Tab-separated table of C-alpha atoms in Angstrom:
chain	number	residue	atom	x	y	z
A	1	MET	CA	-0.013	0.014	0.004
A	2	GLY	CA	1.519	3.308	-1.128
A	3	VAL	CA	1.433	6.497	1.038
A	4	ASP	CA	1.738	9.883	-0.746
A	5	ARG	CA	3.517	12.210	1.676
A	6	ALA	CA	3.530	15.295	-0.545
A	7	ASP	CA	0.480	16.904	1.130
A	8	THR	CA	1.624	15.873	4.578
A	9	THR	CA	5.022	17.480	5.244
A	10	ASP	CA	3.765	20.498	7.247
A	11	LEU	CA	1.419	18.594	9.443
A	12	VAL	CA	3.088	15.159	10.115
A	13	ALA	CA	6.343	14.291	11.414
A	14	ASP	CA	6.056	10.605	10.494
A	15	LEU	CA	3.528	8.264	8.910
A	16	THR	CA	3.367	4.462	8.899
A	17	VAL	CA	0.966	1.939	7.449
A	18	THR	CA	0.806	-1.597	8.372
A	19	GLU	CA	-1.361	-4.512	7.663
A	20	ASP	CA	-2.737	-6.908	10.172
A	21	ASP	CA	-4.995	-9.653	9.179
A	22	GLY	CA	-6.630	-7.859	6.423
A	23	ALA	CA	-7.131	-4.558	8.432
A	24	TYR	CA	-4.771	-1.545	7.644
A	25	ARG	CA	-3.420	0.654	10.734
A	26	VAL	CA	-2.378	4.070	9.864
A	27	ALA	CA	-0.281	5.501	12.633
A	28	VAL	CA	0.421	9.352	12.207
A	29	GLU	CA	2.833	11.410	14.353
A	30	PRO	CA	2.008	14.977	14.085
A	31	THR	CA	4.392	17.951	14.128
A	32	ALA	CA	4.666	20.028	17.117
A	33	GLU	CA	2.612	22.857	15.286
A	34	THR	CA	-0.123	20.514	14.452
A	35	ALA	CA	-3.427	21.053	16.160
A	36	LEU	CA	-5.157	17.684	16.802
A	37	GLY	CA	-8.905	16.918	16.530
A	38	ALA	CA	-8.365	14.166	19.196
A	39	ASP	CA	-6.235	13.650	22.084
A	40	PRO	CA	-3.050	11.761	21.099
A	41	ASP	CA	-2.002	8.870	23.002
A	42	PRO	CA	-0.010	10.166	26.120
A	43	GLU	CA	2.533	7.485	25.769
A	44	THR	CA	3.314	7.461	22.217
A	45	ASP	CA	1.998	10.841	21.014
A	46	VAL	CA	0.714	9.192	18.100
A	47	LEU	CA	-2.587	9.648	16.643
A	48	GLU	CA	-4.059	6.270	15.267
A	49	HIS	CA	-7.101	5.453	13.175
A	50	THR	CA	-8.006	2.022	12.596
A	51	HIS	CA	-10.627	0.423	10.152
A	52	THR	CA	-11.339	-3.237	10.887
A	53	GLU	CA	-15.030	-4.341	10.812
A	54	LEU	CA	-18.471	-3.677	11.856
A	55	GLY	CA	-18.125	-6.266	14.616
A	56	ASP	CA	-16.079	-3.695	16.497
A	57	ILE	CA	-19.319	-1.780	17.417
A	58	ALA	CA	-20.244	-1.744	20.854
A	59	ASP	CA	-23.267	-3.997	21.851
A	60	GLU	CA	-24.955	-1.024	23.429
A	61	ALA	CA	-24.338	1.417	20.658
A	62	THR	CA	-27.767	2.759	19.174
A	63	ALA	CA	-26.132	4.005	15.891
A	64	TYR	CA	-22.788	4.609	14.265
A	65	SER	CA	-21.274	7.033	11.958
A	66	LEU	CA	-19.389	6.470	8.721
A	67	ILE	CA	-17.843	10.020	7.763
A	68	PRO	CA	-18.770	12.533	6.659
A	69	GLY	CA	-22.271	12.503	8.253
A	70	ARG	CA	-23.494	9.148	7.314
A	71	ILE	CA	-25.310	7.336	10.290
A	72	TYR	CA	-26.356	3.979	10.451
A	73	LEU	CA	-28.695	2.493	13.094
A	74	ASN	CA	-26.994	-0.634	14.941
A	75	LEU	CA	-29.949	-2.788	13.532
A	76	GLU	CA	-30.561	-6.263	14.681
A	77	GLY	CA	-30.313	-8.758	11.739
A	78	ARG	CA	-28.205	-6.242	9.697
A	79	GLU	CA	-25.204	-5.226	12.007
A	80	PRO	CA	-23.085	-8.056	13.372
A	81	ARG	CA	-23.974	-6.986	16.940
A	82	GLY	CA	-27.110	-5.170	16.393
A	83	SER	CA	-29.028	-3.556	19.271
A	84	VAL	CA	-31.950	-1.883	17.817
A	85	PRO	CA	-34.932	-4.407	17.203
A	86	GLU	CA	-36.529	-4.155	13.773
A	87	ASP	CA	-39.896	-3.165	14.982
A	88	GLU	CA	-38.295	-0.150	16.782
A	89	TYR	CA	-36.283	1.120	13.789
A	90	GLU	CA	-38.624	3.979	12.851
A	91	ALA	CA	-39.133	5.239	16.236
A	92	VAL	CA	-35.371	5.216	17.076
A	93	ARG	CA	-34.420	6.952	13.804
A	94	SER	CA	-37.130	9.615	14.399
A	95	GLU	CA	-35.720	10.304	17.861
A	96	LEU	CA	-32.156	10.622	16.408
A	97	VAL	CA	-33.095	12.739	13.715
A	98	GLU	CA	-34.747	15.102	15.934
A	99	ALA	CA	-31.772	15.261	18.216
A	100	LEU	CA	-29.604	15.773	15.275
A	101	ARG	CA	-31.608	18.735	14.020
A	102	GLU	CA	-31.445	20.173	17.603
A	103	MET	CA	-27.780	19.849	18.045
A	104	GLU	CA	-25.803	23.006	18.658
A	105	GLY	CA	-22.197	24.246	18.468
A	106	PRO	CA	-20.505	26.000	21.477
A	107	GLU	CA	-21.897	29.340	20.339
A	108	GLY	CA	-25.637	28.007	19.992
A	109	ARG	CA	-25.553	27.743	16.170
A	110	PRO	CA	-27.266	24.671	14.616
A	111	VAL	CA	-24.719	21.949	13.491
A	112	ALA	CA	-26.977	20.619	10.756
A	113	SER	CA	-28.102	22.559	7.772
A	114	GLN	CA	-30.169	19.390	6.810
A	115	VAL	CA	-30.928	15.888	8.419
A	116	VAL	CA	-32.791	13.592	6.116
A	117	THR	CA	-33.584	9.852	5.978
A	118	LYS	CA	-32.430	7.321	3.276
A	119	GLU	CA	-35.692	7.279	1.707
A	120	GLU	CA	-35.669	11.157	1.104
A	121	ALA	CA	-32.025	11.222	-0.055
A	122	PHE	CA	-31.443	7.924	-2.112
A	123	ARG	CA	-33.298	5.791	-4.785
A	124	GLY	CA	-32.206	3.268	-7.141
A	125	ASP	CA	-30.924	-0.430	-7.242
A	126	HIS	CA	-28.615	-0.023	-4.275
A	127	ALA	CA	-30.641	2.409	-2.022
A	128	ASP	CA	-30.814	-0.668	0.576
A	129	ILE	CA	-27.109	-0.064	1.579
A	130	ALA	CA	-27.515	3.708	1.915
A	131	PRO	CA	-27.226	5.311	5.394
A	132	ASP	CA	-30.301	5.571	7.484
A	133	ILE	CA	-29.725	9.177	8.229
A	134	VAL	CA	-27.626	11.771	6.361
A	135	VAL	CA	-26.393	15.099	8.160
A	136	VAL	CA	-25.374	18.119	6.131
A	137	PRO	CA	-23.546	20.419	8.234
A	138	ASN	CA	-23.740	24.068	8.373
A	139	HIS	CA	-20.669	26.139	7.331
A	140	GLY	CA	-18.003	26.001	10.191
A	141	PHE	CA	-18.840	22.351	11.183
A	142	ASP	CA	-16.725	19.450	9.699
A	143	LEU	CA	-18.413	16.007	10.670
A	144	LYS	CA	-15.113	14.190	10.830
A	145	SER	CA	-14.466	13.695	14.353
A	146	GLY	CA	-15.145	10.690	16.654
A	147	PHE	CA	-18.118	11.437	18.793
A	148	LYS	CA	-17.471	9.987	22.234
A	149	GLY	CA	-19.632	10.156	25.203
A	150	ASN	CA	-16.844	11.177	27.615
A	151	LYS	CA	-15.361	13.962	25.335
A	152	ASP	CA	-16.554	17.232	23.975
A	153	PRO	CA	-17.147	16.526	20.376
A	154	PHE	CA	-16.346	20.118	19.454
A	155	VAL	CA	-12.824	21.275	18.726
A	156	GLU	CA	-11.659	24.683	17.490
A	157	HIS	CA	-9.149	23.144	15.116
A	158	GLY	CA	-8.977	19.613	13.538
A	159	ALA	CA	-5.903	17.906	12.254
A	160	ARG	CA	-6.636	19.301	8.749
A	161	ASN	CA	-6.093	23.043	7.909
A	162	GLY	CA	-8.796	24.120	5.182
A	163	MET	CA	-11.743	22.222	4.017
A	164	HIS	CA	-13.962	22.234	1.023
A	165	SER	CA	-17.658	22.961	1.788
A	166	PHE	CA	-20.947	21.480	0.188
A	167	ASP	CA	-21.701	24.565	-1.900
A	168	ASN	CA	-18.318	25.566	-3.524
A	169	ALA	CA	-17.751	22.939	-6.138
A	170	THR	CA	-16.707	24.428	-9.595
A	171	LEU	CA	-17.371	23.206	-13.110
A	172	ALA	CA	-15.554	25.229	-16.089
A	173	ILE	CA	-16.779	24.785	-19.365
A	174	ASP	CA	-15.714	26.687	-22.522
A	175	ASP	CA	-19.081	26.114	-24.460
A	176	ALA	CA	-20.778	29.317	-25.159
A	177	ASP	CA	-24.090	27.577	-25.357
A	178	ALA	CA	-23.853	26.032	-21.808
A	179	ARG	CA	-26.535	27.083	-19.352
A	180	ILE	CA	-25.403	28.461	-16.153
A	181	GLY	CA	-28.554	28.810	-14.132
A	182	ASP	CA	-30.071	26.086	-11.857
A	183	VAL	CA	-26.975	24.063	-11.876
A	184	ASP	CA	-26.613	20.811	-9.833
A	185	LEU	CA	-23.671	18.387	-9.184
A	186	TYR	CA	-25.926	15.591	-10.673
A	187	ASP	CA	-25.459	17.519	-13.995
A	188	ILE	CA	-21.831	16.967	-14.264
A	189	ALA	CA	-21.785	13.302	-15.431
A	190	PRO	CA	-24.216	13.756	-18.337
A	191	THR	CA	-22.299	17.008	-19.414
A	192	ILE	CA	-19.135	15.272	-19.510
A	193	LEU	CA	-20.537	12.521	-21.748
A	194	ASP	CA	-22.205	15.062	-23.948
A	195	LEU	CA	-18.906	16.724	-24.339
A	196	MET	CA	-17.184	13.416	-25.193
A	197	GLU	CA	-20.046	12.483	-27.668
A	198	ILE	CA	-20.740	9.262	-25.675
A	199	ASP	CA	-24.443	7.996	-26.077
A	200	TYR	CA	-26.346	7.419	-22.781
A	201	GLU	CA	-29.978	6.846	-21.817
A	202	ARG	CA	-31.351	9.911	-20.173
A	203	GLY	CA	-33.098	7.986	-17.351
A	204	GLU	CA	-29.759	6.773	-16.320
A	205	PHE	CA	-28.935	10.138	-14.508
A	206	ASP	CA	-30.763	12.356	-12.093
A	207	GLY	CA	-29.327	15.546	-13.627
A	208	SER	CA	-29.251	16.516	-17.231
A	209	SER	CA	-26.470	18.143	-19.630
A	210	LEU	CA	-25.630	21.585	-19.342
A	211	VAL	CA	-24.692	21.786	-23.116
């Protein structure tokens, strides 16, 4: 597994990747100037992030999050150690949606711009694997920290300096006939196919070509 250090030289003093029984462990030793979004190990001063399997979710967990803002209920029969009975799915999800909508930051600003269910956000052949809830943050909030009950989930600075937002994507086209009003990210794929003169079925995309 290769590691590109080009974008980490100012933030990371050392970075190692090891494989252990099919799981990758990334160990990052930050520079002295780096502000961490989580407390480093007091013995090693190394911030570690490990991906293994869903079986690592605690038995008592009601839900878990796959960044950014994708939340799954720990559902019986779906997750390896599910704790939420299927007949309580809607009630538990509704309660969690309401709690996320009411969540405020340190200055009282709402964290979420939108909180939507999977049925509202997704459709298609693979909608069954979509997250149960999707949280779209307001500007100034980045849903990439681990939420733990014994820690303040809000930090002033994360491990990354600078981040794109949901509203600042840019598409540059040198076609004089391109429409620029009412543009959506969904329009990018059919636009590229049109520019490449590749045939496609209109019903295959949610968006439409800009040219």
